[in-house]
Coordinates of C-alpha atoms in Angstrom, one line a residue:
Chain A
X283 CA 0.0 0.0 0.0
X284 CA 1.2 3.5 -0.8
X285 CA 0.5 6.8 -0.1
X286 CA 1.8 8.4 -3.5
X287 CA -0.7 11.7 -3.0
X288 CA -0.5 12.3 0.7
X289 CA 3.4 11.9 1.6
X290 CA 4.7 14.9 -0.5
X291 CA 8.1 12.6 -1.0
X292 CA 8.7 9.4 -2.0
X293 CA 6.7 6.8 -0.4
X294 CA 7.5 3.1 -0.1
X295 CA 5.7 0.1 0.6
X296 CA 5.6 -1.2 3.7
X297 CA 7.3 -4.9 4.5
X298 CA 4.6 -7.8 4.2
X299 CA 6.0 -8.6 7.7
X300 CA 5.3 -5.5 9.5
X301 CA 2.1 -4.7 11.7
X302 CA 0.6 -2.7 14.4
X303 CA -1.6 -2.7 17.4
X304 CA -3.6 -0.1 18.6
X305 CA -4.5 -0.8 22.4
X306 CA -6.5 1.6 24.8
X307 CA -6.7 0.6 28.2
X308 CA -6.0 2.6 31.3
X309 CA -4.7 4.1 32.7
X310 CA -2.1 4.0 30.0
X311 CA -4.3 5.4 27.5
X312 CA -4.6 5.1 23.7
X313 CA -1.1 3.4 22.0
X314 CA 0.3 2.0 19.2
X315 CA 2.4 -0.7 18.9
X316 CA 4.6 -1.0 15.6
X317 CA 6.2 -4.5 15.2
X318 CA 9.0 -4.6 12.4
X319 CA 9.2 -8.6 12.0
X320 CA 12.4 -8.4 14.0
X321 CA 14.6 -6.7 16.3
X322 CA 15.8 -3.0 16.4
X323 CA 18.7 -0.9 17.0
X324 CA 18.0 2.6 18.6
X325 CA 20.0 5.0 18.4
X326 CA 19.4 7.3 21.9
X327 CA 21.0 10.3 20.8
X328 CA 20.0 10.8 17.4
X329 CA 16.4 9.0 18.4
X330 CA 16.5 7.0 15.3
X331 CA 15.9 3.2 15.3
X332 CA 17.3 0.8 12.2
X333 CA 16.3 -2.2 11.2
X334 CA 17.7 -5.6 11.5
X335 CA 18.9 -5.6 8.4
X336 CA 20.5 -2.2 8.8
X337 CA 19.1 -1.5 5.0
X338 CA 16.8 1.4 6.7
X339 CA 16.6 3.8 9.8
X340 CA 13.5 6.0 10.8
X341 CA 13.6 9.4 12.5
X342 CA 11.4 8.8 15.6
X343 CA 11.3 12.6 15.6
X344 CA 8.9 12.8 12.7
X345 CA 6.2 9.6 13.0
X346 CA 3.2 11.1 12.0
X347 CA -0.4 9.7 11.4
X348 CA -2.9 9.7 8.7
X349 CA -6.2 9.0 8.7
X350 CA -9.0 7.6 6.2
X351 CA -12.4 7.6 7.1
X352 CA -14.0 3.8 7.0
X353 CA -17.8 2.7 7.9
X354 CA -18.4 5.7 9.1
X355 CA -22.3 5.4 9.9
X356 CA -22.9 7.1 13.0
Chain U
X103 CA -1.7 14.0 13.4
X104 CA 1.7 13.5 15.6
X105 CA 2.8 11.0 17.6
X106 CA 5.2 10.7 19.9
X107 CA 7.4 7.2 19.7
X108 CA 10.1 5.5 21.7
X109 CA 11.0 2.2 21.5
X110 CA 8.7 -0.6 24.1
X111 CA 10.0 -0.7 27.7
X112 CA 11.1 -4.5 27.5
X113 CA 12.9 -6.6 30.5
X114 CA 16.1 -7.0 28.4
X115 CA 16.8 -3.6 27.6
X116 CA 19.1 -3.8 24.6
X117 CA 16.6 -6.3 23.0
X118 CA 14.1 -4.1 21.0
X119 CA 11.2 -5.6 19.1
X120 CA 8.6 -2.9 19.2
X121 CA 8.1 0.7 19.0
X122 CA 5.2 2.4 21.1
X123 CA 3.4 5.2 19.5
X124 CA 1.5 8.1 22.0
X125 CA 0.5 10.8 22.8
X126 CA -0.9 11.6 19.8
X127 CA -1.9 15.2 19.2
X128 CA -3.2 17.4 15.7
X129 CA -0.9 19.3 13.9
X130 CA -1.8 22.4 16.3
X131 CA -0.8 20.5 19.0
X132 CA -4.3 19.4 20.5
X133 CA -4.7 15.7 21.8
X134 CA -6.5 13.4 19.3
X135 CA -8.3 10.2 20.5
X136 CA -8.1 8.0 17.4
X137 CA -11.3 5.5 18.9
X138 CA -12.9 8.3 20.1
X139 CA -16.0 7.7 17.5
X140 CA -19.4 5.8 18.1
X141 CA -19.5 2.8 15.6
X142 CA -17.4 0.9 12.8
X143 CA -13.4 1.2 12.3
X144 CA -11.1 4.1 11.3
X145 CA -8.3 3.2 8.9
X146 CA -5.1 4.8 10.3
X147 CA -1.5 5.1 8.2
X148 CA 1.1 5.0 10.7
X149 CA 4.6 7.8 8.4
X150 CA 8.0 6.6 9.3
X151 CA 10.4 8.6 7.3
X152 CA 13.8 7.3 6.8
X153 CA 16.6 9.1 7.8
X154 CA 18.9 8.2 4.5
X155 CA 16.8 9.2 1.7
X156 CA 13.6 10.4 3.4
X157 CA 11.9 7.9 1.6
X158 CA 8.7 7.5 3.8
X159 CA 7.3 3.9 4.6
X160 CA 3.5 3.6 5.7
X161 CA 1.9 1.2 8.0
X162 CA -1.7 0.7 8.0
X163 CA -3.4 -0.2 10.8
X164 CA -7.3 0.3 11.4
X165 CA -8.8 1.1 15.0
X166 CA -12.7 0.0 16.5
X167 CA -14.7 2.6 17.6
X168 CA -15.0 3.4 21.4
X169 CA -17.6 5.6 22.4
X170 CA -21.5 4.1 23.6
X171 CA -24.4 5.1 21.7
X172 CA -26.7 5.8 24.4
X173 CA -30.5 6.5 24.1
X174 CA -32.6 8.1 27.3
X175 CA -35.8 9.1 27.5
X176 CA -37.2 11.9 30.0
X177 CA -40.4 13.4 30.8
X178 CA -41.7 16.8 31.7
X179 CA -43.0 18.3 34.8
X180 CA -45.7 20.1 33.5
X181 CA -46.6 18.7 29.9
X182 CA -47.9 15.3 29.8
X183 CA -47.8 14.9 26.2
X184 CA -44.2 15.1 25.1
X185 CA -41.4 12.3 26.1
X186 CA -38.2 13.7 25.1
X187 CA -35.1 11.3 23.9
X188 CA -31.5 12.8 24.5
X189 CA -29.0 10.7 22.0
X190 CA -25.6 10.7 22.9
X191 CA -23.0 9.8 20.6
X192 CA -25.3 9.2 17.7
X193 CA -26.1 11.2 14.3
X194 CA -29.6 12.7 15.6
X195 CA -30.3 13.9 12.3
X196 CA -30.3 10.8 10.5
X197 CA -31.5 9.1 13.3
X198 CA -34.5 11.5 13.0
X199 CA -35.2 11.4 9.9
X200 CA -35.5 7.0 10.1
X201 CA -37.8 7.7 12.7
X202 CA -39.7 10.3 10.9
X203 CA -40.8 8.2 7.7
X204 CA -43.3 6.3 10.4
X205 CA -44.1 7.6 13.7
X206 CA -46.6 5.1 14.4
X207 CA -44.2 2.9 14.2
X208 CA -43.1 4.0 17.9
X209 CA -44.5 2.1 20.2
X210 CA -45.0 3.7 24.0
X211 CA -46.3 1.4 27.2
X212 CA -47.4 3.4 30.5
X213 CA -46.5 1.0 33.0
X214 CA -48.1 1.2 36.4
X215 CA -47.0 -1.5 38.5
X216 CA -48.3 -4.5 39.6
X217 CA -50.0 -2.7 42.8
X218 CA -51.9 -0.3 41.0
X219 CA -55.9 -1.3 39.9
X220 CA -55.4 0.9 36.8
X221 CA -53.9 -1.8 33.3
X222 CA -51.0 -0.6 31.9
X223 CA -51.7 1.5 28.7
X224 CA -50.1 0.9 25.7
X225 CA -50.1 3.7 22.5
X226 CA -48.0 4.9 20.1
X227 CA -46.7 8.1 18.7
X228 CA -48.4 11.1 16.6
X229 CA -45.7 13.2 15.5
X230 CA -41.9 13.0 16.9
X231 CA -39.9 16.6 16.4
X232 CA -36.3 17.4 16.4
X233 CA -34.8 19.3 19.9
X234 CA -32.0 20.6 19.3
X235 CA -28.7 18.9 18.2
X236 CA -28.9 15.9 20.7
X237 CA -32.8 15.1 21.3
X238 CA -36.2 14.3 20.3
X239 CA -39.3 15.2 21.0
X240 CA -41.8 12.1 20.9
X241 CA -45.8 13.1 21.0
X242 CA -47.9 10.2 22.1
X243 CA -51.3 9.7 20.8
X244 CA -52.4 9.2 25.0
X245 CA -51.1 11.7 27.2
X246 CA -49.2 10.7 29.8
X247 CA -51.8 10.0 32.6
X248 CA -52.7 11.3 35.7
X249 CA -51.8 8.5 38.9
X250 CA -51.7 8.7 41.9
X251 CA -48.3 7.2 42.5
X252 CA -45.2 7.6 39.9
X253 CA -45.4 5.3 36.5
X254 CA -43.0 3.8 34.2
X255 CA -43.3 5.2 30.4
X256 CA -41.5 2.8 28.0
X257 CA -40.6 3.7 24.3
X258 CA -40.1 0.9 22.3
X259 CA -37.8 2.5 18.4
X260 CA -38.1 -0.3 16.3
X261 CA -34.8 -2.2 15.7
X262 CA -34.3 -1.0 11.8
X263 CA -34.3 2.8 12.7
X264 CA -32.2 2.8 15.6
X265 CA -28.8 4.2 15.7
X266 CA -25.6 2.0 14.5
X267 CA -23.9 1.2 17.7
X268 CA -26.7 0.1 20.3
X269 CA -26.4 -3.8 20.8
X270 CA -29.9 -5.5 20.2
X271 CA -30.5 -9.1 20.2
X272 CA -30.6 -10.3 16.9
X273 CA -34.8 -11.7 17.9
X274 CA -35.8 -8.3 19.2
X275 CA -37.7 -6.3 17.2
X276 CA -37.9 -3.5 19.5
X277 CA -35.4 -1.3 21.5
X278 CA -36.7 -0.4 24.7
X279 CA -36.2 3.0 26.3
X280 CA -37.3 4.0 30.1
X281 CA -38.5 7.2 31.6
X282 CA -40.4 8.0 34.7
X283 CA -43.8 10.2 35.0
X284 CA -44.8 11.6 37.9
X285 CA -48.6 13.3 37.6
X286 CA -50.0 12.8 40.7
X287 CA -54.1 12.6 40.3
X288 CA -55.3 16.1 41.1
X289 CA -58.1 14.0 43.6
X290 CA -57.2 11.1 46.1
X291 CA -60.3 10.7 47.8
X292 CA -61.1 7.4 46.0
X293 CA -57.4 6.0 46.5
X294 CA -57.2 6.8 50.6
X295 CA -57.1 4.1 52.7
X296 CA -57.9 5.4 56.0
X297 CA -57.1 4.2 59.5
X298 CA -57.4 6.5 62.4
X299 CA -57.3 6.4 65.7
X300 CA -58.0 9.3 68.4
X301 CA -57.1 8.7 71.9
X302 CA -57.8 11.4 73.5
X303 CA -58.8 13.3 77.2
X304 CA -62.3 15.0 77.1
X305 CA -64.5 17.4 78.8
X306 CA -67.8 17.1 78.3
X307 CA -70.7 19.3 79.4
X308 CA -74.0 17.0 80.6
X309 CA -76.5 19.6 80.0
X310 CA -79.1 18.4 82.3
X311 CA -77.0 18.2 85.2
X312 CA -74.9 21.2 84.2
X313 CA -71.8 20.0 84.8
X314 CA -68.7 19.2 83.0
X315 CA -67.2 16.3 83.0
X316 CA -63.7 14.8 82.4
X317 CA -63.1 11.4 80.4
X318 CA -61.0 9.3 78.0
X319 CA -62.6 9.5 74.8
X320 CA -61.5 7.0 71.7
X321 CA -62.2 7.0 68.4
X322 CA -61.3 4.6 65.9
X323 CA -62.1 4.5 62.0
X324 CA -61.1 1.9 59.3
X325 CA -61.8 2.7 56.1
X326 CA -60.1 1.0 53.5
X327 CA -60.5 0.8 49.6
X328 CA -61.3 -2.4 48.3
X329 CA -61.4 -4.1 44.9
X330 CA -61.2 -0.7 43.0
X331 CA -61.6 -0.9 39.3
X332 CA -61.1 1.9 37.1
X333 CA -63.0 2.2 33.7
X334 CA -61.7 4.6 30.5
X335 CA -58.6 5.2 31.8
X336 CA -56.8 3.6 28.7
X337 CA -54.9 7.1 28.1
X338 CA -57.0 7.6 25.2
X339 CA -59.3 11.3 24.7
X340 CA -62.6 11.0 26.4
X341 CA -64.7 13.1 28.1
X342 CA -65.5 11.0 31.4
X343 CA -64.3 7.7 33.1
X344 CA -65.4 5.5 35.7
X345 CA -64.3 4.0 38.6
X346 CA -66.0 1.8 41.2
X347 CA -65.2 0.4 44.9
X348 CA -66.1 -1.7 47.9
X349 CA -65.5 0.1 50.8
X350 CA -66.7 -1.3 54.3
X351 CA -66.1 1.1 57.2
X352 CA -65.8 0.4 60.7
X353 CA -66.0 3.4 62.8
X354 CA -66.2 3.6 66.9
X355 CA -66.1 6.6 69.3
X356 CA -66.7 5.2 72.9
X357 CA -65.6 6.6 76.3
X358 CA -65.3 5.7 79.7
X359 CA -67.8 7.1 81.5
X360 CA -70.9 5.1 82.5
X361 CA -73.7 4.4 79.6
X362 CA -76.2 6.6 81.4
X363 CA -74.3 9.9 81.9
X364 CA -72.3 9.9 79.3
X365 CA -73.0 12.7 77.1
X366 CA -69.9 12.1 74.4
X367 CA -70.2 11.0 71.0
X368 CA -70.7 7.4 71.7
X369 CA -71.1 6.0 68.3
X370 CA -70.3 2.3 66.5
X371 CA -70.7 2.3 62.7
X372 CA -70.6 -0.9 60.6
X373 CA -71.0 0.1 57.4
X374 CA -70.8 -2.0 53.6
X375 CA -70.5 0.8 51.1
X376 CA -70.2 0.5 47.4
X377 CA -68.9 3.7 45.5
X378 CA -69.6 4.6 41.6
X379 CA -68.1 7.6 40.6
X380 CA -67.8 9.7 37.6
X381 CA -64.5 11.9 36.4
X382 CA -66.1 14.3 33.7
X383 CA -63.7 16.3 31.5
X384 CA -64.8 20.2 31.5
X385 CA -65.3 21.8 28.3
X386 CA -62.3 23.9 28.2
X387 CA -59.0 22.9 29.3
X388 CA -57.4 19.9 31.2
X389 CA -59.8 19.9 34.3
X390 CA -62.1 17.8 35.4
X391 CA -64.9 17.1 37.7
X392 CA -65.4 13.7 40.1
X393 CA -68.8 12.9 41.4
X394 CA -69.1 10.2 43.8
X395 CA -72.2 8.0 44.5
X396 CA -72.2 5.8 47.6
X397 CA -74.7 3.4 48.3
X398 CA -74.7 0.6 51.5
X399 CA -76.2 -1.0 54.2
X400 CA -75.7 0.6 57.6
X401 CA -76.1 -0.5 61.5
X402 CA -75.3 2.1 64.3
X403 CA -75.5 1.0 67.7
X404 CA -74.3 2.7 71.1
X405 CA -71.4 2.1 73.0
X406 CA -72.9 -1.1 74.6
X407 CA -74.7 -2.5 71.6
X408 CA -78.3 -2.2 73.3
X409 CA -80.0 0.3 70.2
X410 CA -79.6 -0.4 66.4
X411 CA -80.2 1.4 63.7
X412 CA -79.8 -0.6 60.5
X413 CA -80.4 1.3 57.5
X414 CA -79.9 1.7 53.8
X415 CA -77.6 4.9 53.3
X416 CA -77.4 7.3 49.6
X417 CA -75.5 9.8 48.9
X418 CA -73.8 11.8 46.3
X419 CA -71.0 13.9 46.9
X420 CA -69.3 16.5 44.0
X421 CA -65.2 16.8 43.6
X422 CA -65.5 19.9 41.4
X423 CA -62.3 21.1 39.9
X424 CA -60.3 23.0 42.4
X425 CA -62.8 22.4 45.1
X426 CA -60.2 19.7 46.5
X427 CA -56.5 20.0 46.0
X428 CA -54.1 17.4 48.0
X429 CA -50.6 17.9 49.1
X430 CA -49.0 15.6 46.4
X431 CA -51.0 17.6 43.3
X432 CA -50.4 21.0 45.2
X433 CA -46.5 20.8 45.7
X434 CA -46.1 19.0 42.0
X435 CA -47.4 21.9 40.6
X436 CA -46.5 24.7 42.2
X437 CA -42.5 23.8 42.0
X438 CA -41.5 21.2 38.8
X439 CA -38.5 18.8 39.5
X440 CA -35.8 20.2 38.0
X441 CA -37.4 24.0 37.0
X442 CA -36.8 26.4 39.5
X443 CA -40.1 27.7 40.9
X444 CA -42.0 30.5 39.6
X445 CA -43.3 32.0 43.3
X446 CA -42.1 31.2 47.3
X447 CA -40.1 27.9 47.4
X448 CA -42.6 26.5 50.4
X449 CA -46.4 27.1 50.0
X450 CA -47.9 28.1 53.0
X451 CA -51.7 26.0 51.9
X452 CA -50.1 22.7 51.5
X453 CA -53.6 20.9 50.9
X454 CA -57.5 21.6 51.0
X455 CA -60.7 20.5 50.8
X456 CA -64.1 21.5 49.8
X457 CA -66.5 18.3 49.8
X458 CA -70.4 18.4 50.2
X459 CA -72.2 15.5 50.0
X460 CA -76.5 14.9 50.1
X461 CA -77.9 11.9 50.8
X462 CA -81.0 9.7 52.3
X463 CA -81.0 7.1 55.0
X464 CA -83.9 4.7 55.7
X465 CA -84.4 2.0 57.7
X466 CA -85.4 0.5 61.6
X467 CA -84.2 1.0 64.9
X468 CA -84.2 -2.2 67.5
X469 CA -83.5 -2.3 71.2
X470 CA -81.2 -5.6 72.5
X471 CA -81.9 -4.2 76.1
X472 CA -83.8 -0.9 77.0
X473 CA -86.0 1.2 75.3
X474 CA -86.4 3.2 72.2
X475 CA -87.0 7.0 72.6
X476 CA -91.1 7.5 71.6
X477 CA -89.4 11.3 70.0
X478 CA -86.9 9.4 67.3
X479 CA -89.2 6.4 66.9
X480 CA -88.3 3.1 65.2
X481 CA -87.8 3.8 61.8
X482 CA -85.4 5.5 60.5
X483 CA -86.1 8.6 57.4
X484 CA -84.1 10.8 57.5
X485 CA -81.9 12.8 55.1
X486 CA -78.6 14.4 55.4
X487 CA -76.4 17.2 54.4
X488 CA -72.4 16.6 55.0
X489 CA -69.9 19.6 54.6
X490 CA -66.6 18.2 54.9
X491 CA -63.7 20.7 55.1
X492 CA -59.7 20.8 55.7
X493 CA -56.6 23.6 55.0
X494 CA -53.8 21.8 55.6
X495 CA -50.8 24.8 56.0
X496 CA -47.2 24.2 55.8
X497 CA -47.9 20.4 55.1
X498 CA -48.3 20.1 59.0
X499 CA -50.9 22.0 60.4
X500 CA -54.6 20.4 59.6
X501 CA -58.0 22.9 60.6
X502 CA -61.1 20.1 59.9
X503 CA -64.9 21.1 60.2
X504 CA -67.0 18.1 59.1
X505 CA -70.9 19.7 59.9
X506 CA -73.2 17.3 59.1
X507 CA -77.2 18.5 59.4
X508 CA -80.2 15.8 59.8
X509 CA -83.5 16.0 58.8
X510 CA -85.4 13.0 60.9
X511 CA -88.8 12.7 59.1
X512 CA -90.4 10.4 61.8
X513 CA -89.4 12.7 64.7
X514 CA -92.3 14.3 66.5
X515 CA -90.6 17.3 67.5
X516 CA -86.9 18.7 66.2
X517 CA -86.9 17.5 62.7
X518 CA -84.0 19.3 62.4
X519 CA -80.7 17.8 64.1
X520 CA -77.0 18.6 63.4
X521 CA -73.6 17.6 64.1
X522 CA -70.0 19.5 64.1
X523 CA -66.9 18.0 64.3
X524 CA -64.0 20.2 64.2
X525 CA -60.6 19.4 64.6
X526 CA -57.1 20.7 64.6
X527 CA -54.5 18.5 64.2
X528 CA -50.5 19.2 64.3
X529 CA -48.1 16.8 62.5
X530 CA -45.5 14.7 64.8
X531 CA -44.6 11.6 62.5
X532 CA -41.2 13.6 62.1
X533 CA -40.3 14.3 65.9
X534 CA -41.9 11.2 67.3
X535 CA -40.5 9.0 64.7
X536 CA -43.7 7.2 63.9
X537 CA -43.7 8.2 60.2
X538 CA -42.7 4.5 59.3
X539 CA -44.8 2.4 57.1
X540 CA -46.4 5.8 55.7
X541 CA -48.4 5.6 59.5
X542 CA -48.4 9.5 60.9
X543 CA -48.7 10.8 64.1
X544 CA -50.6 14.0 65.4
X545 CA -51.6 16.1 68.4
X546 CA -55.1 16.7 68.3
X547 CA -57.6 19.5 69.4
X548 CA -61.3 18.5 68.7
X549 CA -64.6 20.2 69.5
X550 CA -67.4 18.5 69.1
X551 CA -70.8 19.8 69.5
X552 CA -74.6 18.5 68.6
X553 CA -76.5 14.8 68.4
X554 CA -75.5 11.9 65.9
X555 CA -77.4 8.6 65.5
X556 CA -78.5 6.0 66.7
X557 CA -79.5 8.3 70.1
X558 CA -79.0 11.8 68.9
X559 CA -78.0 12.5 72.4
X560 CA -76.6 15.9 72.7
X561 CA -72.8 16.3 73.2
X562 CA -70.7 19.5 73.6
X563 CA -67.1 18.3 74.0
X564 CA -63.1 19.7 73.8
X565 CA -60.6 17.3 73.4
X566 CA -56.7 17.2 73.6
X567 CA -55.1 14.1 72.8
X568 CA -53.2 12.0 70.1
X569 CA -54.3 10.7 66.9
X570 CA -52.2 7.8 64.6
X571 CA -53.5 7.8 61.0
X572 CA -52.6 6.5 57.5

């Protein structure tokens, strides 16, 4: 799946093998849980985290959300 | 929207297999609840951008709705033909306009309770309105009716035209939705139960002897209200209903002074009385009019059973609207649940009553032991005019005058008789802690002054004493 229109850069396809949660129970509150297929290597000061396979590393600074409207009947 | 990640808080800490997303706020920094919506699912894109070549990989994930639809139904103080339902959470409009393609096809049960003689009433709705953003106004085709204890109305939307979101059994056909109505009957005479009893120290004046004379003096009246059935009270427009009763009585004044010089009102009244009565809607406006017919079989005797009187007793007594107002009907009206009052937060007339009554008595008089007085003869023809007052002020303060005049056809000389009750009566259930099982207390003040069957023996009494009544 790809966001071609509402990214504004290059967008890429996420891996078959990753997946997330969204749990809400308190009094934690509303998360998500993002689950790459494998393990990760943070990086504290820069606040970047790189895949297993080292072949990419995400900004943790800029994790933003989009949202689509689905079912919506009430 | 933003969120705020870090990687998940595991129990080997240089193991990381997750990242937690939160805190998730818009992009003017407000908090966003992503299942804070009624019904269905929200697709969310989780953006990670990469750090290399800012190529940006997406995530999909989608997220269950959260909030309750909620449906709740509320009547007014005052109108008793609107039942308004707040939606929460819910598009009203839509809901609306399901519910407006059919109105009839809302379906509204007054529920009474499984003490009350009246059947539970079941209608359905004329017109429904839009109130507001978050309600609707529901107009039955039967107006909420008057009872004299609080009531259960039910609105039953069917299934198809109910909001997404409320669970329903997959059988029901119906969604059910409960309200209470409080419209206390403007007249309680025919639901009383009555049970009274006076103990109380007298002086009486012996008017041959000219003395006055100190005694215990008790009274005692049951009066219940038995096997009441109501008729036309189904909610729909009329212009009268019926009711019906059985209501035996069992009243005794005695005292403890000796037979022959007692000059109180010794009195013990068996009576089987049957009521019909009539509620008649006047020609303009919500009021309406009761009249009560009582028919039954009498027997009066003295205090030590030697004179009967048994006799067939009529009468007909007129509730006219605003002639009789109890404390209930009184305090609903003046100050609405939940409206602030229009006039003095406490009324100072709590309760009243205006209640004439006619009737004719005919019948025999016997002697066990004794004999009859030659003046009254034995048989008995007589009719009877009954005023029957009360002001009740500050809910605890009851002035009485029950005057009830005679006119003895068979007596050779004073046709003309009368009897006066009055009575002042001060509220204690509170400060003697008696008000339990709905049973009051008082303190009582009573003059009484004139002649009453079987003997019509003049009496002239004050009383001070205590009286226990339901």
């Amino acid at each position: 799946m790809i966001l071609a229109t509402a990214c504004g850069a290059p967008c890429a396809k996420a891996q078959n093998n990753w997946s997330a949660a969204f749990v809400n129970a308190p009094p934690i509150g509303q998360q998500i849980l993002v689950d790459f297929g494998d393990q990760l290597a943070f990086d504290k000061s820069a606040n970047t985290v790189t895949l297993a396979d080292g072949s990419t590393t995400f900004d943790l600074n800029e994790v933003t959300i989009l949202s689509l409207d689905s079912n919506p009947r009430s | 929207m933003r969120a705020t990640a870090a990687p998940t808080a595991s129990t080997v800490p240089e193991i990381i297999l997750t990242l937690t997303l939160s805190q998730f706020v818009s992009s003017e920094g407000k908090p966003i609840s992503l299942d804070g919506f009624a019904t269905g699912t929200k697709q969310y894109f989780i953006v990670l951008r990469s750090i290399k070549d800012k190529q940006i990989s997406t995530i999909p994930i989608t997220v269950k709705g959260n909030k309750l639809v909620k449906l709740r139904a509320e009547t007014h103080a005052i109108q008793r033909n609107v039942i308004t339902v707040q939606v929460e959470n819910a598009d009203v409009a839509a809901f609306y306009a399901r519910l407006s393609k059919d109105p009839s096809s809302i379906l509204i049960v007054y529920d009474f309770g499984p003490t009350s003689t009246v059947s539970n009433i079941k209608t359905r709705a004329k017109k429904i309105e839009q109130a507001g953003s978050n309600a609707i106004d529901i107009y039955p085709e039967a107006l909420l009716p008057f009872h004299s204890s609080g009531y259960k109305a039910t609105i039953q939307i069917p299934q198809a035209d109910l909001p997404s979101g409320i669970d329903v059994p997959g059988t029901a056909v119906f969604y059910p939705i409960g309200a209470t109505a409080n419209y206390p009957s403007p007249t309680v005479d025919k639901t009383n139960a009555i049970y009274d009893f006076e103990p109380t120290l007298t002086s009486s004046v012996n008017k041959s002897k000219n003395t006055r004379v100190t005694s215990g003096l008790f009274a005692l009246t049951l009066n219940p209200v038995l096997f009441l059935r109501e008729k036309d009270v189904d909610g729909q427009t009329r212009e009268s209903s019926y009711w019906w009763d059985f209501r035996p009585n069992i009243s005794a004044n005695v005292d403890t002074l000796p037979e022959k010089s007692s000059t109180t009102p010794n009195r013990v009244t068996i009576a089987l009385d049957s009521e019909l009565g009539l509620s008649r809607k006047r020609s303009s406006g919500p009021a309406f009019d009761n009249w009560t017919w009582t028919n039954g079989v009498h027997s009066d005797s003295d205090r030590d059973f030697k004179l009967f009187s048994t006799y067939w007793h009529t009468d007909i007594a007129p509730d006219f609207w605003k002639w009789s107002e109890s404390q209930g009907y009184r305090t609903g009206q003046y100050v609405p649940i939940g409206k602030p009052g229009l006039g003095p937060k406490h009324l100072t007339v709590t309760a009243y009553r205006f209640r004439p009554s006619f009737g004719y008595e005919v019948g025999a008089t016997t002697a066990r032991s004794g004999t009859i007085d030659l003046t009254l003869g034995d048989s008995v023809s007589r009719v009877l005019l009954k005023l029957d007052s009360m002001v009740e002020l500050w809910r605890n303060v009851t002035f009485s005058a029950v005057d009830t005049s005679y006119y003895l056809f068979n007596a050779t000389r004073r046709n003309a008789r009368g009897f006066l009750d009055t009575q002042v009566a001060i509220n204690t259930g509170i400060i003697l802690r008696m008000d339990t099982q709905k049973i009051q207390s008082a303190v009582v003040f009573k003059y009484q002054r004139g002649e009453q069957p079987p003997k019509f023996t003049p009496t002239n009494t004050i009383s001070l004493g205590f009286k226990i009544y339901k």
